[in-house]
Coordinates of C-alpha atoms and ligand atoms in Angstrom, one line a residue:
X867 CA -18.2 -19.3 -14.1
X868 CA -17.6 -15.6 -14.8
X869 CA -19.8 -13.4 -12.6
X870 CA -21.5 -10.3 -13.9
X871 CA -19.6 -7.3 -12.5
X872 CA -20.4 -3.7 -11.9
X873 CA -17.5 -1.3 -11.0
X874 CA -18.0 1.8 -9.0
X875 CA -15.2 4.4 -8.9
X876 CA -13.1 4.0 -12.1
X877 CA -10.0 5.8 -10.9
X878 CA -6.4 4.5 -10.8
X879 CA -7.1 1.1 -9.2
X880 CA -10.6 0.7 -10.7
X881 CA -9.3 1.2 -14.3
X882 CA -6.5 -1.4 -13.9
X883 CA -8.8 -4.0 -12.1
X884 CA -11.6 -3.4 -14.6
X885 CA -9.4 -3.7 -17.6
X886 CA -7.8 -7.0 -16.4
X887 CA -11.2 -8.6 -15.5
X888 CA -12.7 -7.4 -18.8
X889 CA -9.7 -9.0 -20.6
X890 CA -10.3 -12.2 -18.6
X891 CA -13.9 -12.4 -20.0
X892 CA -16.0 -11.1 -17.1
X893 CA -19.1 -9.4 -18.3
X894 CA -19.1 -5.8 -17.1
X895 CA -22.7 -4.5 -16.7
X896 CA -22.0 -1.0 -15.4
X897 CA -19.0 1.3 -14.7
X898 CA -20.3 4.0 -12.4
X899 CA -18.4 7.3 -11.8
X900 CA -19.3 10.8 -10.6
X901 CA -18.4 12.7 -13.8
X902 CA -19.9 11.6 -17.1
X903 CA -16.8 12.5 -19.3
X904 CA -14.2 11.1 -16.8
X905 CA -16.3 7.9 -16.5
X906 CA -16.6 7.6 -20.3
X907 CA -12.8 7.9 -20.7
X908 CA -12.2 5.3 -17.9
X909 CA -14.7 2.9 -19.4
X910 CA -13.0 3.3 -22.8
X911 CA -9.7 2.4 -21.1
X912 CA -11.3 -0.7 -19.5
X913 CA -12.7 -1.7 -22.8
X914 CA -16.4 -1.4 -22.0
X915 CA -17.3 2.2 -23.1
X916 CA -21.0 1.5 -23.5
X917 CA -21.2 0.7 -19.7
X918 CA -20.2 4.2 -18.5
X919 CA -22.8 5.8 -16.3
X920 CA -23.3 8.1 -13.3
X921 CA -26.4 6.3 -12.3
X922 CA -25.8 4.0 -9.3
X923 CA -29.0 2.0 -9.9
X924 CA -27.4 0.5 -13.0
X925 CA -25.5 -1.8 -10.6
X926 CA -28.6 -3.8 -9.8
X927 CA -28.0 -6.4 -12.5
X928 CA -24.5 -7.4 -11.3
X929 CA -23.7 -10.4 -9.1
X930 CA -20.4 -8.8 -7.9
X931 CA -20.0 -5.1 -7.2
X932 CA -16.5 -3.8 -7.1
X933 CA -16.3 -0.7 -4.9
X934 CA -13.2 1.1 -6.1
X935 CA -13.9 4.6 -4.6
X936 CA -11.5 6.2 -2.0
X937 CA -11.4 4.8 1.5
X938 CA -13.5 7.6 3.0
X939 CA -16.2 7.1 0.4
X940 CA -16.8 3.4 1.1
X941 CA -19.3 3.7 4.0
X942 CA -21.4 6.4 2.3
X943 CA -21.4 4.4 -1.0
X944 CA -22.6 1.3 0.9
X945 CA -25.5 3.4 2.4
X946 CA -26.3 4.7 -1.1
X947 CA -26.5 1.2 -2.5
X948 CA -29.2 0.0 0.0
X949 CA -32.1 1.2 -2.2
X950 CA -30.5 0.0 -5.4
X951 CA -29.8 -3.5 -4.2
X952 CA -33.2 -3.9 -2.4
X953 CA -34.3 -6.6 -4.8
X954 CA -31.0 -8.4 -5.2
X955 CA -30.9 -11.9 -3.8
X956 CA -27.3 -12.1 -2.4
X957 CA -25.2 -9.4 -3.8
X958 CA -21.4 -9.6 -3.2
X959 CA -19.6 -6.3 -2.6
X960 CA -15.9 -6.1 -2.7
X961 CA -13.6 -3.2 -1.9
X962 CA -9.8 -2.8 -2.3
X963 CA -8.8 -0.7 0.6
X964 CA -5.8 -1.8 2.6
X965 CA -7.0 -0.1 5.7
X966 CA -10.7 -1.0 6.1
X967 CA -12.2 -4.3 6.9
X968 CA -14.7 -5.8 4.5
X969 CA -17.6 -5.1 6.8
X970 CA -17.3 -1.4 6.2
X971 CA -19.5 -2.3 3.1
X972 CA -22.3 -3.6 5.3
X973 CA -24.6 -0.7 6.5
X974 CA -26.7 -1.1 9.6
X975 CA -29.9 -1.1 7.5
X976 CA -31.6 -4.5 7.9
X977 CA -32.1 -4.6 4.1
X978 CA -28.3 -5.1 3.8
X979 CA -28.0 -7.9 6.3
X980 CA -27.8 -10.6 3.6
X981 CA -25.0 -8.8 1.6
X982 CA -21.8 -10.8 1.2
X983 CA -18.8 -8.5 1.7
X984 CA -15.1 -9.0 1.0
X985 CA -11.9 -7.0 0.7
X986 CA -9.1 -7.6 -1.7
X987 CA -6.0 -5.6 -1.2
X988 CA -3.3 -5.8 -3.9
X989 CA 0.1 -5.0 -2.4
X990 CA 1.0 -2.7 -5.3
X991 CA 0.9 1.0 -6.0
X992 CA -1.2 2.5 -8.8
X993 CA -0.1 6.0 -10.1
X994 CA -2.4 5.5 -13.1
X995 CA -4.7 2.8 -14.7
X996 CA -2.1 2.1 -17.3
X997 CA 0.8 1.6 -14.8
X998 CA -1.5 -0.5 -12.5
X999 CA -2.5 -2.7 -15.5
X1000 CA 1.2 -3.5 -16.0
X1001 CA 2.2 -3.8 -12.3
X1002 CA -0.7 -5.9 -10.9
X1003 CA 0.4 -9.2 -12.5
X1004 CA 3.0 -10.7 -10.2
X1005 CA 1.8 -8.9 -7.1
X1006 CA 0.4 -10.4 -3.9
X1007 CA -3.2 -9.8 -2.9
X1008 CA -4.6 -10.0 0.7
X1009 CA -8.1 -11.4 1.0
X1010 CA -10.2 -10.5 4.1
X1011 CA -13.8 -11.2 4.9
X1012 CA -16.1 -14.2 5.4
X1013 CA -14.3 -17.6 4.9
X1014 CA -17.1 -18.6 2.4
X1015 CA -16.0 -15.9 0.1
X1016 CA -12.3 -16.7 0.1
X1017 CA -12.6 -18.9 -3.1
X1018 CA -14.3 -16.1 -5.0
X1019 CA -11.6 -13.6 -3.8
X1020 CA -8.8 -16.0 -4.7
X1021 CA -10.3 -16.6 -8.1
X1022 CA -10.5 -12.8 -8.9
X1023 CA -7.0 -12.2 -7.5
X1024 CA -5.6 -14.9 -9.8
X1025 CA -7.5 -13.4 -12.8
X1026 CA -5.6 -10.2 -12.0
X1027 CA -2.4 -12.1 -12.1
X1028 CA -1.9 -11.8 -8.3
X1029 CA -1.0 -14.4 -5.7
X1030 CA -3.8 -14.5 -3.1
X1031 CA -3.3 -14.9 0.6
X1032 CA -5.8 -14.9 3.5
X1033 CA -5.7 -12.1 6.1
X1034 CA -7.6 -12.1 9.5
X1035 CA -9.9 -9.1 9.9
X1036 CA -8.5 -8.2 13.3
X1037 CA -5.0 -7.9 11.7
X1038 CA -6.0 -5.6 8.9
X1039 CA -4.8 -2.3 10.3
X1040 CA -1.4 -3.7 11.4
X1041 CA -1.0 -5.4 8.0
X1042 CA -1.6 -2.0 6.4
X1043 CA 0.9 -0.3 8.7
X1044 CA 3.5 -2.8 7.5
X1045 CA 2.6 -2.2 3.8
X1046 CA 3.0 1.6 4.3
X1047 CA 6.4 1.1 6.0
X1048 CA 7.6 -0.9 3.0
X1049 CA 6.4 1.6 0.4
X1050 CA 5.7 5.1 1.7
X1051 CA 8.3 5.1 4.5
X1052 CA 11.0 4.0 2.0
X1053 CA 10.1 7.0 -0.1
X1054 CA 10.4 9.3 2.9
X1055 CA 13.7 7.8 3.8
X1056 CA 15.1 8.4 0.3
X1057 CA 13.8 12.0 0.4
X1058 CA 15.6 12.6 3.6
X1059 CA 18.8 11.2 2.2
X1060 CA 18.6 13.2 -1.1
X1061 CA 17.8 16.5 0.7
X1062 CA 20.9 16.1 3.0
X1063 CA 23.0 14.9 0.1
X1064 CA 22.0 17.9 -2.0
X1065 CA 23.5 20.3 0.6
X1066 CA 26.9 18.6 0.2
X1067 CA 27.1 18.6 -3.6
X1068 CA 28.5 21.2 -6.0
X1069 CA 25.5 20.4 -8.2
X1070 CA 22.6 19.7 -5.8
X1071 CA 20.4 18.5 -8.7
X1072 CA 22.6 15.4 -8.8
X1073 CA 21.5 14.2 -5.4
X1074 CA 19.0 11.6 -6.6
X1075 CA 21.3 10.5 -9.5
X1076 CA 24.3 9.8 -7.2
X1077 CA 22.2 8.0 -4.6
X1078 CA 20.2 5.9 -7.0
X1079 CA 22.7 3.0 -7.5
X1080 CA 23.5 2.6 -3.8
X1081 CA 19.8 2.8 -2.9
X1082 CA 18.9 0.2 -5.5
X1083 CA 21.7 -2.2 -4.4
X1084 CA 20.7 -1.8 -0.7
X1085 CA 17.1 -2.7 -1.6
X1086 CA 18.1 -5.6 -3.8
X1087 CA 20.5 -7.0 -1.2
X1088 CA 17.9 -6.7 1.6
X1089 CA 15.5 -8.7 -0.5
X1090 CA 18.0 -11.3 -1.6
X1091 CA 20.1 -11.8 1.5
X1092 CA 17.7 -10.7 4.3
X1093 CA 18.3 -7.6 6.6
X1094 CA 20.7 -9.3 8.9
X1095 CA 23.2 -10.2 6.1
X1096 CA 22.5 -7.2 3.9
X1097 CA 23.3 -4.6 6.5
X1098 CA 26.7 -2.8 5.9
X1099 CA 28.2 0.4 7.1
X1100 CA 29.7 2.0 10.3
X1101 CA 27.1 0.7 12.8
X1102 CA 27.4 -3.0 12.0
X1103 CA 31.2 -2.6 11.7
X1104 CA 31.3 -0.9 15.2
X1105 CA 33.0 2.2 13.8
X1106 CA 31.8 4.4 16.7
X1107 CA 34.0 7.4 15.9
X1108 CA 32.4 7.6 12.4
X1109 CA 28.9 7.7 14.0
X1110 CA 30.2 10.4 16.4
X1111 CA 31.4 12.4 13.4
X1112 CA 27.9 12.1 11.8
X1113 CA 26.2 13.2 15.0
X1114 CA 28.5 16.2 15.6
X1115 CA 28.1 17.5 12.0
X1116 CA 24.3 17.0 12.0
X1117 CA 24.1 18.8 15.4
X1118 CA 26.0 21.7 14.0
X1119 CA 24.5 22.0 10.5
X1120 CA 21.2 20.1 10.6
X1121 CA 19.9 19.8 14.1
X1122 CA 16.3 19.3 12.8
X1123 CA 17.5 16.0 11.2
X1124 CA 19.1 14.7 14.3
X1125 CA 16.0 12.9 15.8
X1126 CA 15.4 11.1 12.5
X1127 CA 19.0 9.9 12.3
X1128 CA 19.1 9.0 16.0
X1129 CA 16.0 6.8 15.8
X1130 CA 17.2 5.0 12.7
X1131 CA 20.7 4.6 14.1
X1132 CA 19.2 3.0 17.2
X1133 CA 17.0 0.6 15.1
X1134 CA 20.1 -0.2 13.0
X1135 CA 22.1 -0.9 16.2
X1136 CA 19.5 -3.4 17.4
X1137 CA 19.5 -5.1 13.9
X1138 CA 23.3 -5.3 14.0
X1139 CA 23.3 -6.8 17.5
X1140 CA 20.6 -9.3 16.5
X1141 CA 22.7 -10.3 13.5
X1142 CA 25.6 -11.1 15.9
X1143 CA 27.9 -9.0 13.7
X1144 CA 28.2 -6.2 16.3
X1145 CA 29.9 -7.1 19.6
X1146 CA 27.7 -6.5 22.6
X1147 CA 30.3 -4.2 24.3
X1148 CA 30.4 -2.0 21.1
X1149 CA 26.6 -2.1 20.9
X1150 CA 26.6 -0.7 24.5
X1151 CA 29.1 2.0 23.7
X1152 CA 27.0 3.0 20.7
X1153 CA 23.8 3.1 22.7
X1154 CA 25.5 5.5 25.2
X1155 CA 26.7 7.7 22.4
X1156 CA 23.2 7.9 20.8
X1157 CA 21.7 8.5 24.2
X1158 CA 24.0 11.5 24.8
X1159 CA 22.9 13.2 21.6
X1160 CA 19.3 12.2 22.1
X1161 CA 19.2 14.1 25.5
X1162 CA 20.6 17.2 23.7
X1163 CA 18.3 17.1 20.7
Ligands
NAP2600 N1 -3.8 3.8 -5.8 C1 -3.2 2.9 -5.1 O1 -2.0 2.8 -5.2 C2 -4.0 1.8 -4.4 C3 -3.3 0.6 -4.0 C4 -4.0 -0.3 -3.3 C5 -5.4 -0.1 -3.0 N2 -6.0 1.1 -3.3 C6 -7.4 1.3 -2.9 O2 -8.2 1.4 -4.1 C7 -9.3 2.3 -3.8 C8 -9.3 3.4 -4.9 O3 -8.1 4.2 -4.8 P1 -7.5 5.0 -6.1 O4 -6.1 5.3 -5.8 O5 -7.9 4.2 -7.4 O6 -8.5 6.3 -6.0 P2 -8.8 7.3 -7.2 O7 -7.8 7.3 -8.3 O8 -9.1 8.6 -6.5 O9 -10.2 6.8 -7.7 C9 -11.4 6.9 -7.0 C10 -12.5 6.9 -8.1 O10 -13.7 6.8 -7.4 C11 -14.6 7.8 -8.0 N3 -15.7 8.1 -7.0 C12 -15.5 8.6 -5.8 N4 -16.7 8.7 -5.1 C13 -17.6 8.1 -6.0 C14 -19.0 7.9 -5.9 N5 -19.7 8.2 -4.8 N6 -19.6 7.3 -6.9 C15 -18.9 6.9 -8.0 N7 -17.6 7.1 -8.2 C16 -16.9 7.7 -7.1 C17 -13.7 8.9 -8.3 O11 -14.4 9.8 -9.3 P3 -13.8 11.3 -9.5 O12 -13.0 11.1 -10.8 O13 -15.1 12.0 -9.7 O14 -13.1 11.7 -8.4 C18 -12.5 8.1 -8.9 O15 -12.8 7.7 -10.3 C19 -9.0 2.8 -2.4 O16 -9.8 2.1 -1.5 C20 -7.6 2.6 -2.1 O17 -7.2 2.4 -0.8 C21 -5.3 2.0 -4.0

């Protein structure tokens, strides 16, 4: 059975999800945006141009309402839907935020007490509808909300080409913190490395280019071998003088980068120790060295 779907918020994620479900044969009864022209363009991308509207009440014929607005707009949107869905028997509302629990879609109003709410979070990044459309298949998708709705969430995730898995509501924020570490923080780490590298090159514009292969290999090795085996470099080798050299140079030329380096060096030291590839006495010496610089920074 393919439920009738309304989609609110046809942005980056909404366009990708809408297009994939439309291709899978789900009837789309409304695509609701804030701006008529942007909504029309998005609906055309999804393949349901006649369903474009800025009128929220057009959602009332849908069995499943996909709320694809930004995180901060979810609660106000749910409030705004109370009147629209007053006559609906058991509407199912789904959002896609990694941060919020499903129940952000259930307003305190007693008329919303029977709403069925669910969150689906694809572990993927969407810079545009087009890119999302291509990247979603093969991704994983966390499903959180009432157990009775898990089969529906799993079915929709599979239609998007994603592998569904269940997430407990109380773990949602920590789950999202982990997802941010694996995507956003990796980007920040690379930015730190390229900025420092640029200062050392005759042609600073080459920083990203020269670091790209080593960055890609480190990521691939980490995924293929696991962190304990993939780790290389002076810390796991116990080359303490090399680390001392880094710290002296950073303290002299880039003191603002020292706390970042020291924190990651300490985390790397612990990983190296755990992997049993760094001898405990060298780990202790390294800890003392890092401590000396930490007290100065
Ligand atoms: N992008 C990602 O990488 C990603 C990944 C996983 C999950 N998500 C989740 O997906 C959701 C959407 O994110 P996004 O990146 O797709 O955001 P986005 O590109 O900013 O899209 C949000 C859309 O919602 C529309 N909108 C906002 N308020 C509205 C309202 N009251 N009524 C109707 N339409 C409204 C916006 O219209 P305007 O054009 O008028 O602004 C826009 O089309 C978020 O919960 C986010 O956490 C995103």
